[in-house]
PDB file of C-alpha atoms in Angstrom:
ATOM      1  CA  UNK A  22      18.995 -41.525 -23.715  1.00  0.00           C
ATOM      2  CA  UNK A  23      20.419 -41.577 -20.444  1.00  0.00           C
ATOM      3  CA  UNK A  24      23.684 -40.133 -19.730  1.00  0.00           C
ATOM      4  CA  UNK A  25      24.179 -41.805 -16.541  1.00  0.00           C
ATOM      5  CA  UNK A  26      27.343 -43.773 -15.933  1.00  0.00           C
ATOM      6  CA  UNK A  27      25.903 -47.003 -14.773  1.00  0.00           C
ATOM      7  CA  UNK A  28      29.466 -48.373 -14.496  1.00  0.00           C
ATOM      8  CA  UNK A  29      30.298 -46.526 -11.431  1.00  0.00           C
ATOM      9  CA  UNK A  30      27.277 -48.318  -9.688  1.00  0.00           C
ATOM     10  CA  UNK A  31      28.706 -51.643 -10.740  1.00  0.00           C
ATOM     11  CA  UNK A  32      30.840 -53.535  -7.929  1.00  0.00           C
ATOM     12  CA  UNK A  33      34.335 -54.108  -9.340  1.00  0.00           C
ATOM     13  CA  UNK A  34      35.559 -57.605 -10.215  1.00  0.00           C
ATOM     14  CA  UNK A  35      38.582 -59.099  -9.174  1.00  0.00           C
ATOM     15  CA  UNK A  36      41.493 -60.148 -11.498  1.00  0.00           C
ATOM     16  CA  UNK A  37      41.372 -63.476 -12.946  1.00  0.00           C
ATOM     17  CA  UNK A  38      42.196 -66.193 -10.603  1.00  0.00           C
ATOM     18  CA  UNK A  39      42.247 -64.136  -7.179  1.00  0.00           C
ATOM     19  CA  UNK A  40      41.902 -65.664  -4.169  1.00  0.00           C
ATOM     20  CA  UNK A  41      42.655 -64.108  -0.207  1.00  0.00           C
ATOM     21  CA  UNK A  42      45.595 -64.018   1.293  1.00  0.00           C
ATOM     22  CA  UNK A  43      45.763 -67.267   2.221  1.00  0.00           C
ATOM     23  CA  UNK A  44      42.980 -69.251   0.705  1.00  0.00           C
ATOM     24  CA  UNK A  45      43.595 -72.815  -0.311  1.00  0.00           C
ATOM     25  CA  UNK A  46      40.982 -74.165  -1.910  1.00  0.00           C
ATOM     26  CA  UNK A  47      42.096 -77.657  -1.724  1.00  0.00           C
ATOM     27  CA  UNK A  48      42.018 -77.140   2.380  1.00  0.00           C
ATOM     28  CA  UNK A  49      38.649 -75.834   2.236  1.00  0.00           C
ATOM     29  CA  UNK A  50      37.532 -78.539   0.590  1.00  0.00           C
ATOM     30  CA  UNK A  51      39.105 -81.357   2.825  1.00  0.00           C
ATOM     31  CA  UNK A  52      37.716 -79.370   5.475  1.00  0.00           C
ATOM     32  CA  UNK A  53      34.038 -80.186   6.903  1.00  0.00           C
ATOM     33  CA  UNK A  54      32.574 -78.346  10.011  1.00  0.00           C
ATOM     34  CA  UNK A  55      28.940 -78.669   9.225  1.00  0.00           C
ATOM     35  CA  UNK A  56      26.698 -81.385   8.092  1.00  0.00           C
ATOM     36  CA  UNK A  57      24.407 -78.809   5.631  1.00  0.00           C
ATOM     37  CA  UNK A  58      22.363 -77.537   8.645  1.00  0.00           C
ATOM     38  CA  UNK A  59      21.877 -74.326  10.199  1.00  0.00           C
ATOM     39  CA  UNK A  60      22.176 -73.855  14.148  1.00  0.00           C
ATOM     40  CA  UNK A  61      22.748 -76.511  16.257  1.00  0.00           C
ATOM     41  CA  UNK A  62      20.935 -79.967  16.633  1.00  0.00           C
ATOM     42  CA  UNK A  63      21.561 -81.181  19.895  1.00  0.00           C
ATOM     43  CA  UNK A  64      21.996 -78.984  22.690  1.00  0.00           C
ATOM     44  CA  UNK A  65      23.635 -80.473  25.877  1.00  0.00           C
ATOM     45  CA  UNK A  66      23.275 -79.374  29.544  1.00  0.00           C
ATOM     46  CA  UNK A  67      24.047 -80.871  32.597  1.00  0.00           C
ATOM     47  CA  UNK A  68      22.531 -80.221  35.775  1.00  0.00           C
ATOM     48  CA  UNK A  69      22.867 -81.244  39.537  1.00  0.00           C
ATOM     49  CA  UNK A  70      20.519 -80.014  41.430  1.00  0.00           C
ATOM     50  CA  UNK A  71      22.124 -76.595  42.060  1.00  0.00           C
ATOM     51  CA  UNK A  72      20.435 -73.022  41.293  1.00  0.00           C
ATOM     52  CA  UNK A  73      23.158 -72.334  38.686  1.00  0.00           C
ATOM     53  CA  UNK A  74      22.631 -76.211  36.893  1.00  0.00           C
ATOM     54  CA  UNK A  75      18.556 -75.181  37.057  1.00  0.00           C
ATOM     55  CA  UNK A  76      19.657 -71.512  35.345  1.00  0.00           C
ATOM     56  CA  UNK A  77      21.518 -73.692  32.590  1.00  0.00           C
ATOM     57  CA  UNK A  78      19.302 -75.724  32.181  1.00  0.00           C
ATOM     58  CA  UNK A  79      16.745 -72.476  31.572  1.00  0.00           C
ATOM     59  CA  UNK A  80      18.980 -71.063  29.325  1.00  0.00           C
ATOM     60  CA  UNK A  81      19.414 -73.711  27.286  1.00  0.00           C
ATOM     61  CA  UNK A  82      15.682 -74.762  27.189  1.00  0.00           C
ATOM     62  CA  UNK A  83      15.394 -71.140  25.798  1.00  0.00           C
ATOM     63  CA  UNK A  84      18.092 -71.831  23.322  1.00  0.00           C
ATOM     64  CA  UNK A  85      16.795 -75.392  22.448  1.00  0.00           C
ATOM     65  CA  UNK A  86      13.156 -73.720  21.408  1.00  0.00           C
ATOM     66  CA  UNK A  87      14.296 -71.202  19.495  1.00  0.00           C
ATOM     67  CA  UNK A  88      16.967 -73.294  17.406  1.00  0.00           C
ATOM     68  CA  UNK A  89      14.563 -75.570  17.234  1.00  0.00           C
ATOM     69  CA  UNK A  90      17.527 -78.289  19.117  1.00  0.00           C
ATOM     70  CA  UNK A  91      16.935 -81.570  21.124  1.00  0.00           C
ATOM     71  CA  UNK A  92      17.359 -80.222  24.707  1.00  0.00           C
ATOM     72  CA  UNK A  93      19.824 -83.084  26.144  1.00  0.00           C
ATOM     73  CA  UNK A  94      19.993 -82.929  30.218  1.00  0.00           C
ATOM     74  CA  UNK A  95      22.539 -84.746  31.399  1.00  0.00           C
ATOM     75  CA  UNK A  96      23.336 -85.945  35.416  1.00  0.00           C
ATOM     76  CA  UNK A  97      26.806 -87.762  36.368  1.00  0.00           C
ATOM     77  CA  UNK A  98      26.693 -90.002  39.726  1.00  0.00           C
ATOM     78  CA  UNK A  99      29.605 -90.169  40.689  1.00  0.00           C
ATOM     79  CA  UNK A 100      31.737 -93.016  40.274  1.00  0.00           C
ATOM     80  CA  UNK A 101      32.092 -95.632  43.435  1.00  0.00           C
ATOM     81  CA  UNK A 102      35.031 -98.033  43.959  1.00  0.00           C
ATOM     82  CA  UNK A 103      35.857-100.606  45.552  1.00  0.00           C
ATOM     83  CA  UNK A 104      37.485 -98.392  47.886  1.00  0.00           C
ATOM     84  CA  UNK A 105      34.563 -97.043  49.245  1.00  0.00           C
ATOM     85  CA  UNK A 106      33.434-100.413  50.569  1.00  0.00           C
ATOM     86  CA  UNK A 107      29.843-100.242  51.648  1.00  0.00           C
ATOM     87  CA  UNK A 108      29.423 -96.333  50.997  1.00  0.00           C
ATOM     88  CA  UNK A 109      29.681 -96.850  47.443  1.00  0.00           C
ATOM     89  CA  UNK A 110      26.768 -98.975  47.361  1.00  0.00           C
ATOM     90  CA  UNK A 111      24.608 -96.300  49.266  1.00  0.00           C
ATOM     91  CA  UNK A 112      26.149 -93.455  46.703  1.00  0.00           C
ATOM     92  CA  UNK A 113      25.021 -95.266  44.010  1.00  0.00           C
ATOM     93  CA  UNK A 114      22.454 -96.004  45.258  1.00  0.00           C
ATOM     94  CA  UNK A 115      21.889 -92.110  46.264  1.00  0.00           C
ATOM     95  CA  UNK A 116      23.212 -91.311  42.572  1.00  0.00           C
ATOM     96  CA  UNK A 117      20.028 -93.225  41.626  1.00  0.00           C
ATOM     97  CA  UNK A 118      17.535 -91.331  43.936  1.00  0.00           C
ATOM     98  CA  UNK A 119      19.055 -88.096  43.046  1.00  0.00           C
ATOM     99  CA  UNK A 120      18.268 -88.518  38.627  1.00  0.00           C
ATOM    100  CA  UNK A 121      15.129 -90.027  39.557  1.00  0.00           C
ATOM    101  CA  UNK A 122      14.225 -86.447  41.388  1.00  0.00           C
ATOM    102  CA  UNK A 123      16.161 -83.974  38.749  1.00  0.00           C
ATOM    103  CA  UNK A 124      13.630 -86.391  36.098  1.00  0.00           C
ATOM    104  CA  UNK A 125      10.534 -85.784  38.115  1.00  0.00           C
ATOM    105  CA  UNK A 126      11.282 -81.995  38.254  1.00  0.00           C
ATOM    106  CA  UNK A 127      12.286 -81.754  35.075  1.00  0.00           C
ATOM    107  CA  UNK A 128       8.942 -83.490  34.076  1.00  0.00           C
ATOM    108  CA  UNK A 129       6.778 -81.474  35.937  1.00  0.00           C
ATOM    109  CA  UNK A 130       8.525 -78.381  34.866  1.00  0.00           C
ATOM    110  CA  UNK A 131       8.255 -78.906  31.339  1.00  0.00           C
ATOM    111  CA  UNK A 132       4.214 -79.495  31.480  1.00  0.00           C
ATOM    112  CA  UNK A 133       1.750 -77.624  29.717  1.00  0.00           C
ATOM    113  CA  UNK A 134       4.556 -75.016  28.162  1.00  0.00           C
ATOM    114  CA  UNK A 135       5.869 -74.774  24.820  1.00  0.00           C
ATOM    115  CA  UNK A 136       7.178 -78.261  23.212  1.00  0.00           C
ATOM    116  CA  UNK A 137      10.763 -78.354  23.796  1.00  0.00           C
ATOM    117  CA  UNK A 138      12.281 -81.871  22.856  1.00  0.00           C
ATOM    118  CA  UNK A 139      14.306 -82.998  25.123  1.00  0.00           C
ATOM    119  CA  UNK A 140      15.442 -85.821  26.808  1.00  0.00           C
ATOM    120  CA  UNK A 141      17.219 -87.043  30.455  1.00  0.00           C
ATOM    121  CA  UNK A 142      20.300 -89.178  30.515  1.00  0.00           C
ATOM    122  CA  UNK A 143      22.869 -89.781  33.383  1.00  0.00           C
ATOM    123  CA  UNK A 144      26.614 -90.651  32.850  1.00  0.00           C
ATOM    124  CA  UNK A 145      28.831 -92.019  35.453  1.00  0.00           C
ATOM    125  CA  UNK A 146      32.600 -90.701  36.719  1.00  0.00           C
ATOM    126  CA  UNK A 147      33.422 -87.147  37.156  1.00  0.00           C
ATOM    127  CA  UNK A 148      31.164 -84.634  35.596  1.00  0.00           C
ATOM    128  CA  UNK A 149      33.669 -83.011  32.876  1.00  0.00           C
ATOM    129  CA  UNK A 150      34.549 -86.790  31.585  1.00  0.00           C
ATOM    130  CA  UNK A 151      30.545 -87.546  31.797  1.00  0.00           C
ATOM    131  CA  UNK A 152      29.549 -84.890  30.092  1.00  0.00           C
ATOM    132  CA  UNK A 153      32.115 -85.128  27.461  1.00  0.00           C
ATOM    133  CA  UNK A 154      31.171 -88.962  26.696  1.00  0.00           C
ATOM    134  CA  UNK A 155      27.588 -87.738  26.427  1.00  0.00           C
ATOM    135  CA  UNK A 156      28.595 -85.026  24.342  1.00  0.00           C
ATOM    136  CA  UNK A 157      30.421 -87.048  21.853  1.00  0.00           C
ATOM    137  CA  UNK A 158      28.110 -89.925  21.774  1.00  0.00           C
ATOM    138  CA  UNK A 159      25.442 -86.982  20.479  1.00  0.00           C
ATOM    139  CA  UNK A 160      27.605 -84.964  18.404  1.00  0.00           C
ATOM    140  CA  UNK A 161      26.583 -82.220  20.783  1.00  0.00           C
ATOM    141  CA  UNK A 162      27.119 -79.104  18.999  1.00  0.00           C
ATOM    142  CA  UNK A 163      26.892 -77.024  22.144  1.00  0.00           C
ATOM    143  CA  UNK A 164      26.935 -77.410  26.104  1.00  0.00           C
ATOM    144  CA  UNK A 165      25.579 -74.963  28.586  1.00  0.00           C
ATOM    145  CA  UNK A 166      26.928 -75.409  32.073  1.00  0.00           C
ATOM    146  CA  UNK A 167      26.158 -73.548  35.331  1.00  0.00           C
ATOM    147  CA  UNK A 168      28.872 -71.800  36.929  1.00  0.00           C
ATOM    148  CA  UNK A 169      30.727 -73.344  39.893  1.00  0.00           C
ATOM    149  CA  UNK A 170      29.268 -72.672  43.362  1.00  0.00           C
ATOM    150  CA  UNK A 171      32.129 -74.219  44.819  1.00  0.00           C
ATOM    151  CA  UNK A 172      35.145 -72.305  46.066  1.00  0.00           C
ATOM    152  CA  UNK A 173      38.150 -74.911  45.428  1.00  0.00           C
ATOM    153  CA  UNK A 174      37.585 -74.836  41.717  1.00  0.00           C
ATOM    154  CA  UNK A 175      38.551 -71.310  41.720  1.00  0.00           C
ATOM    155  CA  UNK A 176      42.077 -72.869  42.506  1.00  0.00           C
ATOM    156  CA  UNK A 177      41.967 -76.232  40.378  1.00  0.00           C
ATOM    157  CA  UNK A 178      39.731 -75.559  37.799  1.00  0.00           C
ATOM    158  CA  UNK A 179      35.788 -76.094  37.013  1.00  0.00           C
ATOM    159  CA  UNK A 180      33.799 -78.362  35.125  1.00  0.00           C
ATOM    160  CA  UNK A 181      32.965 -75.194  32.981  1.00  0.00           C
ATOM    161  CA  UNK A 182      36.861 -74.243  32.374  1.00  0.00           C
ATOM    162  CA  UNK A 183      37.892 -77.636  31.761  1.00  0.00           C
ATOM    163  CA  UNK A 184      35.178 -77.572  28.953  1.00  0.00           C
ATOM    164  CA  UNK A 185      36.384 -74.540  27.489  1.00  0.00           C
ATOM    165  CA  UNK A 186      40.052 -75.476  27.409  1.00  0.00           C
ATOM    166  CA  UNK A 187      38.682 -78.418  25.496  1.00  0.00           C
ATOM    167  CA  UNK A 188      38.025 -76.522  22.775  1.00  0.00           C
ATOM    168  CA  UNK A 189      36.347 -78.702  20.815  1.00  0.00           C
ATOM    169  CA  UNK A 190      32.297 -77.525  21.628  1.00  0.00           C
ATOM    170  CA  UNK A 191      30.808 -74.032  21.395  1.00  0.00           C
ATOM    171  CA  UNK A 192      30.523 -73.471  25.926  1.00  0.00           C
ATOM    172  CA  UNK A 193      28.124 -71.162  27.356  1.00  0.00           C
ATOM    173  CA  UNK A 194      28.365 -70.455  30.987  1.00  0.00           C
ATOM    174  CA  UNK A 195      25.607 -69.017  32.515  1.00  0.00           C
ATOM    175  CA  UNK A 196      26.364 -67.592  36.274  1.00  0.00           C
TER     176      UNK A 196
END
């Protein structure tokens, strides 16, 4: 025989029909944040050209491998009016040339390492509404930006803090 209380080891219940402070199982319920998967699918970036775009785009490569994610790396041109009379052809036209370059990099980057799925797509307008069409046209369950380089968005506000004031993805901001 063993004298042992094994009831001490035993975790205690709770009483019958205790819930949290403030559990509603009903709200719970009706309440869906993931489709059954773990970590995200699609992981979006968006890059320019700039050394802090290149170190999100890095990042989130990293990120994308591990997880296991679609890499999605995403350039806005930006948007030309009517305004802009024969410029805005040639900045389209220069929006072009530049995605066709960040593609070729990105392509020759990506050869001969690990296989990272990913895929190029360009958006046009403003970068936070381009990235946030992309974004929800994906179901993008996270973005990785580059920090600004650009001193007036300390005053009006970057791409990256416009995201995050969004609230509605998981942003990682990588200096």
């Amino acid at each position: 025989m063993n004298d042992v209380d094994e009831s001490a080891d035993a975790p205690e219940s709770e009483p019958a029909g205790f819930e949290p402070a403030g559990f509603e199982p009903a709200a719970a319920a009706s309440h869906v944040f993931e489709y059954g998967v773990d970590g995200p699918k699609v992981i979006l970036t968006g890059i320019d050209g700039s050394d802090s775009a290149w170190r999100a785009a890095a990042y989130a490569a990293g990120l994308s491998r591990r997880q296991g994610s679609l890499l999605v790396l995403v350039y806005v041109q930006p948007l030309a009016t009517a305004a802009w009379g024969q410029a805005g052809i040639s900045l389209v036209e220069t929006g072009k040339e530049i995605a066709d370059e960040l593609l070729a990099y990105i392509q020759k980057s990506s050869e001969g390492r690990e296989a990272i799925r990913w895929e190029f797509r360009t958006a046009t307008g403003d970068p936070y509404n381009g990235l946030v069409a992309v974004a929800d046209e994906l179901r993008a369950d996270a973005i990785v930006v580059g920090a600004s380089e650009h001193a007036g968005h300390r005053m009006f506000g970057s791409v990256a803090v416009r995201l995050v004031k969004a609230g509605r993805w998981p942003v990682t901001v990588v200096p």
